[in-house]
Amino acid sequence: MIAAFRIPGAGRLKQAETTRFSFDGQSYAGVEGDTLASALLANGVHLVGRSFKYHRPRGFLSAGAEEPNALVEIKRDSARKTPNVRATVQELYDGLTAQSQNRWPSLSFDVSALGDIASPLLSAGFYYKTFMWPKSAWKNFYEPKIRAAAGLGVAPDQPDPDHYSARFAHCDVLVLGGGAAGIAAALAAAETGVRVILADEQADFGGSLHFESGARIDGQDGFAWAQAAIATLNAMDNVRVLSRTTAFGYYAQNFVGLVERVSDHLQNPGRDLPRERLWQVRAKRVVLATGAIERHMVFADNDRPGIMLASAARTYLNHYGVAVGRNVGIYTANDSAYAAAIDLKKAGVGVAAIVDLRDNPTGSVIDEARALGIEVNFGRAVIRAGGKLRVSSMTVQPKNGGGERTIPVDAILMSAGWTPSVHLFSQSRGKVAFNDETKRFVPGAYAQDCVSVGACNGTDGLSATIDEAYAAGAKAAKDAGANTVKGTKPKVDASESWSRGMLGAAPGAGPDTTVKAFVDFQNDVTAKDIRQAVHEGMRSIEHVKRFTTNGMATDQGKTSNMHGLAIAAETLGKPIPQVGLTTFRAPYTPVTFGSIVGHARGKLFDPTRKTAIHPWAEAQGAVFEDVGQWKRAWYFPKAGEDMHAAVDRECVTVRKTAGLFDASTLGKIEVVGPDAAKFMELLYTNPWEKLEPGRCRYGIMLREDGFIYDDGVVGRLAADRFHVTTTTGGAPRVMNHMEDYLQTEFPHLNVWLTSTTEQWAVIAVQGPKSRDIIAPLVEGIDMSDGALPHMSVREGRICGVPTRLFRMSFTGERGFEVNVPADYGQAVWDALWAEGQKHGACAYGTETMHVLRAEKGYIIVGQDTDGTVTPNDAGLDWAVGKKKTDFVGIRGMARPDLVAKGRKHLVGLKTKDPKVVLEEGAQIVGDPKQAIPMTMIGHVTSSYWSENCGRSIALALVAGGRDRMGETLYVPMPNGTIEVEVTGMVFFDEKGERLNG
Amino acid sequence: MLLIRCPYCEEERPELEFRNAGEAHIARSADMAATSDDDFEKFFFIRSNPKGIIYERWRHMHGCARFFNAVRDTVSDRFLMTYKAGEPKPANLPGAAK
């Protein structure tokens, strides 16, 4: 059965091919090729939404992407709920389910519409003025209430099950907009053989040819010509044609972001199709053919359902075969709305009257309308619309006042003129220029290699548009390197011409009125709001915009910006260009997070780095922690153990027998070359020239400002080769820091740097039995204390594979770090583990590593230091070469503030109650009885329970800390103040005898 | 996304491959330890932060890994030219006249 407002034979859709859909639970029939909007209109449904602030009933304003009102939720399943979909853009598919938004309990009866009656309280800037105090009420009362009452759709509450793809593309000529201008430009460019991409946001190309019934090109109907031209372009190897693709952002150097909606229009998208595809296109030349958007008339109650743009009504009729009413009124300030009246009249729709604000316009469309018997009124205004859920009448008055006359209508089609779509041009950083004669902003100075053609360039008329676009397409191709090939320019046989129109509020909505004449439908901004903003002191259009929120909704003011600007200019008594246009920003239309994120979600969001020994630790039931991108074994709980029990056991076992620790994540850099030692001298505070090959040294790296940047043990393998280790998290930046100095400050040094972090698996074997565990597996290295003393390194073999064997300790016990090529990491670990088992060794994780090093007062850069700690602050003066004349940080370290008295020193803290473990980050004060806010003199940097010491231990940065040994300080906490004693940093084996134990 | 010409690779590559490394032509003193407080302040803390032409360092991080210098207009983000580290500040800038 054909829907009530579908006109048999009208439009381009095959009316026999019906499809079912539902809106707010009601089932309807549509036709294949419909949008949700055209299908609803075919069924006589105009009321589709409630407005953002006043909850006023709203219908369709447009037939395209500029739609501010008809936002609905499309629901495919429980996870696939898309809010704020413009019904004018959503293509219909069988079974589509849509719901209206921002209404309760129902669309036709919305309790919050009381807000409309109480609207004097909700005028522009009401947030700032009405809800000011008490302060706490904003957070607890006003904001939640306002947010609940005002709003758009509801965000989905489940993870997005769809996938999104992304592509990069390069082309010679990118044409944005696929109306007559874009197609002509693309044809001209494509005929030269250069690579062309043509994109348009709609399902079908043609732009305004969708509705311009008067256009004929190359002997055929304009829309048919467009389809034929697209078929030609599609058949060319050098052309890519993208429909349903919106250019949303124009960035530097002709880099344009486009989103292609791949499957939102399909009934069953299928798992193999992405929902959307992001195109990142780099073009040598860009042709902007983005057209123009019709403006509405600003008059009282111009938002009633049934009131829409004249071009939209034409689109619904001429493309979709749908009449937007049975008795329509026209309100216009230019010629183009006449064409709507003529088309509708010819299709058998009643046209009550044309109300034209102009005094005595002349032209063929006016004559034609009259000839068809349509009543035409000049010099009159529609001062008010009647009806609530649907427009029922328009009240007409001479524009300078006089008798009113109310004409019953069921739709009002309006046109205040056309606004060139300069959004992308403006995003390209081009400067728009105001044409005073035509009252519109058009592209002025260009900032990039692009050109605007057609309506977006202010070019009127189809012939002129095609001439301009074809020439521009050919020139763009030539500029991009084409050898000129002569094509055939499309020939325009008939076209429509539109004259200008008006900006701002129409009569009846002037400064002396309090009517609701909407400028911005989506944000409920009226002409009165904009005047009020000016009266309250806003002078710049940017301020007016923010105060009223005009143009700040998801439609970004596509229909409202020019009206808002004109009203502000009029109220300010300034010409429009002096008030200025607000900046156009990306995105042109809303873009989903999914399309921007693409595949970079979940596991693909960020790389996860795992060591060679990771699977073993996983199998042992280790608990992991994230350290940068690395997964590190945190502790190895045995059955029934919690974290504390496991860590206590691991700590005791290491000091009693031995422990194995996966230290593979340590950053490693190979510093090689004849000048390697000189380079090390400059990058680290320590002296390196005299370090003998085979020996190691703890190195400190500073930034030029004198603060600690990184640390690590460095082994000298040969006169010209250092094995440098860095902190796990610091490896990439240390490498960058070294490369920076080597390439730019010390390029005379002959040195090579290579990151070897992932080449070496590192197994730390620590504890009194460590040598016994390793020795049976090692070949070619004398493991005696005399031959391999603490802080030395040897190359040899372990388990038959090459090793760099370090004798070093981050626990204070006799210790080794076995470096083997990463591929052998697991096998060598297995062998060491088997040996370790014979001695009762355990595997330990990062938590135990932290506790054991804190027991010895070894710092962790980034935990015990924070980027404002000098070597002296950290008690590491001994590691700074006193005789050195240069190293990075030598001068910074000597700055007055860095050598001043009273700096924070790293010290130990012991709680008076040994069972109390301090909180890391807790603040320290000298006098707990002082008034709040207290003077903080430091903070706790590391704090643990030490099973080996039988008490808690902590490290802290405390002002003048080394001069406070034995002093009692206080750590105020929510549950009471904790007394602490300042101590040295070493809590266990102060003499360091166990290194050789 | 900007396109940046690496003077070592002699190719224009997308910005993703590069990392900015701050202002260029700020030489580290050969006698660092003897630098006065004022000079150290100028060297370490003070940057020109111009509106317009800036000379800055970039690193072709995910390419040849070399540091190089670039002249960029901070208003338009346009790169006027790039050149190798150690080369002098260019006297004539292409396209900078307007």
Short mmCIF file of N, CA, C and O in Angstrom, two decimals, chain B residues 23 26 46-55 72 74:
data_model
loop_
_atom_site.label_atom_id
_atom_site.label_comp_id
_atom_site.label_asym_id
_atom_site.label_seq_id
_atom_site.Cartn_x
_atom_site.Cartn_y
_atom_site.Cartn_z
N GLU B 23 64.03 24.34 20.09
CA GLU B 23 64.64 25.39 19.28
C GLU B 23 66.07 25.03 18.85
O GLU B 23 66.82 24.39 19.60
N ILE B 26 71.04 26.79 19.47
CA ILE B 26 71.40 27.18 20.83
C ILE B 26 72.60 26.32 21.18
O ILE B 26 72.46 25.15 21.52
N ILE B 46 65.89 30.15 28.31
CA ILE B 46 65.23 31.17 27.50
C ILE B 46 65.07 30.72 26.06
O ILE B 46 66.04 30.34 25.41
N ARG B 47 63.86 30.74 25.60
CA ARG B 47 63.56 30.37 24.21
C ARG B 47 62.80 31.51 23.54
O ARG B 47 62.08 32.24 24.20
N SER B 48 62.94 31.62 22.22
CA SER B 48 62.38 32.80 21.55
C SER B 48 60.87 32.71 21.38
O SER B 48 60.18 33.71 21.38
N ASN B 49 60.33 31.49 21.21
CA ASN B 49 58.87 31.29 21.08
C ASN B 49 58.23 32.34 20.18
O ASN B 49 57.31 33.05 20.58
N PRO B 50 58.72 32.46 18.94
CA PRO B 50 58.23 33.56 18.09
C PRO B 50 56.88 33.27 17.47
O PRO B 50 56.49 32.13 17.31
N LYS B 51 56.18 34.34 17.15
CA LYS B 51 55.04 34.23 16.25
C LYS B 51 55.60 34.50 14.87
O LYS B 51 55.97 35.62 14.56
N GLY B 52 55.73 33.47 14.09
CA GLY B 52 56.35 33.63 12.78
C GLY B 52 57.43 32.60 12.57
O GLY B 52 57.25 31.42 12.87
N ILE B 53 58.58 33.05 12.11
CA ILE B 53 59.65 32.12 11.73
C ILE B 53 60.37 31.57 12.96
O ILE B 53 60.88 32.31 13.78
N ILE B 54 60.42 30.26 13.04
CA ILE B 54 61.19 29.63 14.12
C ILE B 54 62.19 28.65 13.50
O ILE B 54 61.90 27.99 12.50
N TYR B 55 63.37 28.62 14.09
CA TYR B 55 64.41 27.66 13.71
C TYR B 55 64.36 26.58 14.77
O TYR B 55 64.53 26.87 15.96
N ARG B 72 60.36 26.92 10.29
CA ARG B 72 58.91 26.76 10.21
C ARG B 72 58.25 28.09 10.58
O ARG B 72 58.76 28.83 11.41
N THR B 74 55.38 29.58 12.54
CA THR B 74 54.49 29.09 13.59
C THR B 74 53.05 29.54 13.39
O THR B 74 52.15 29.02 14.05
#
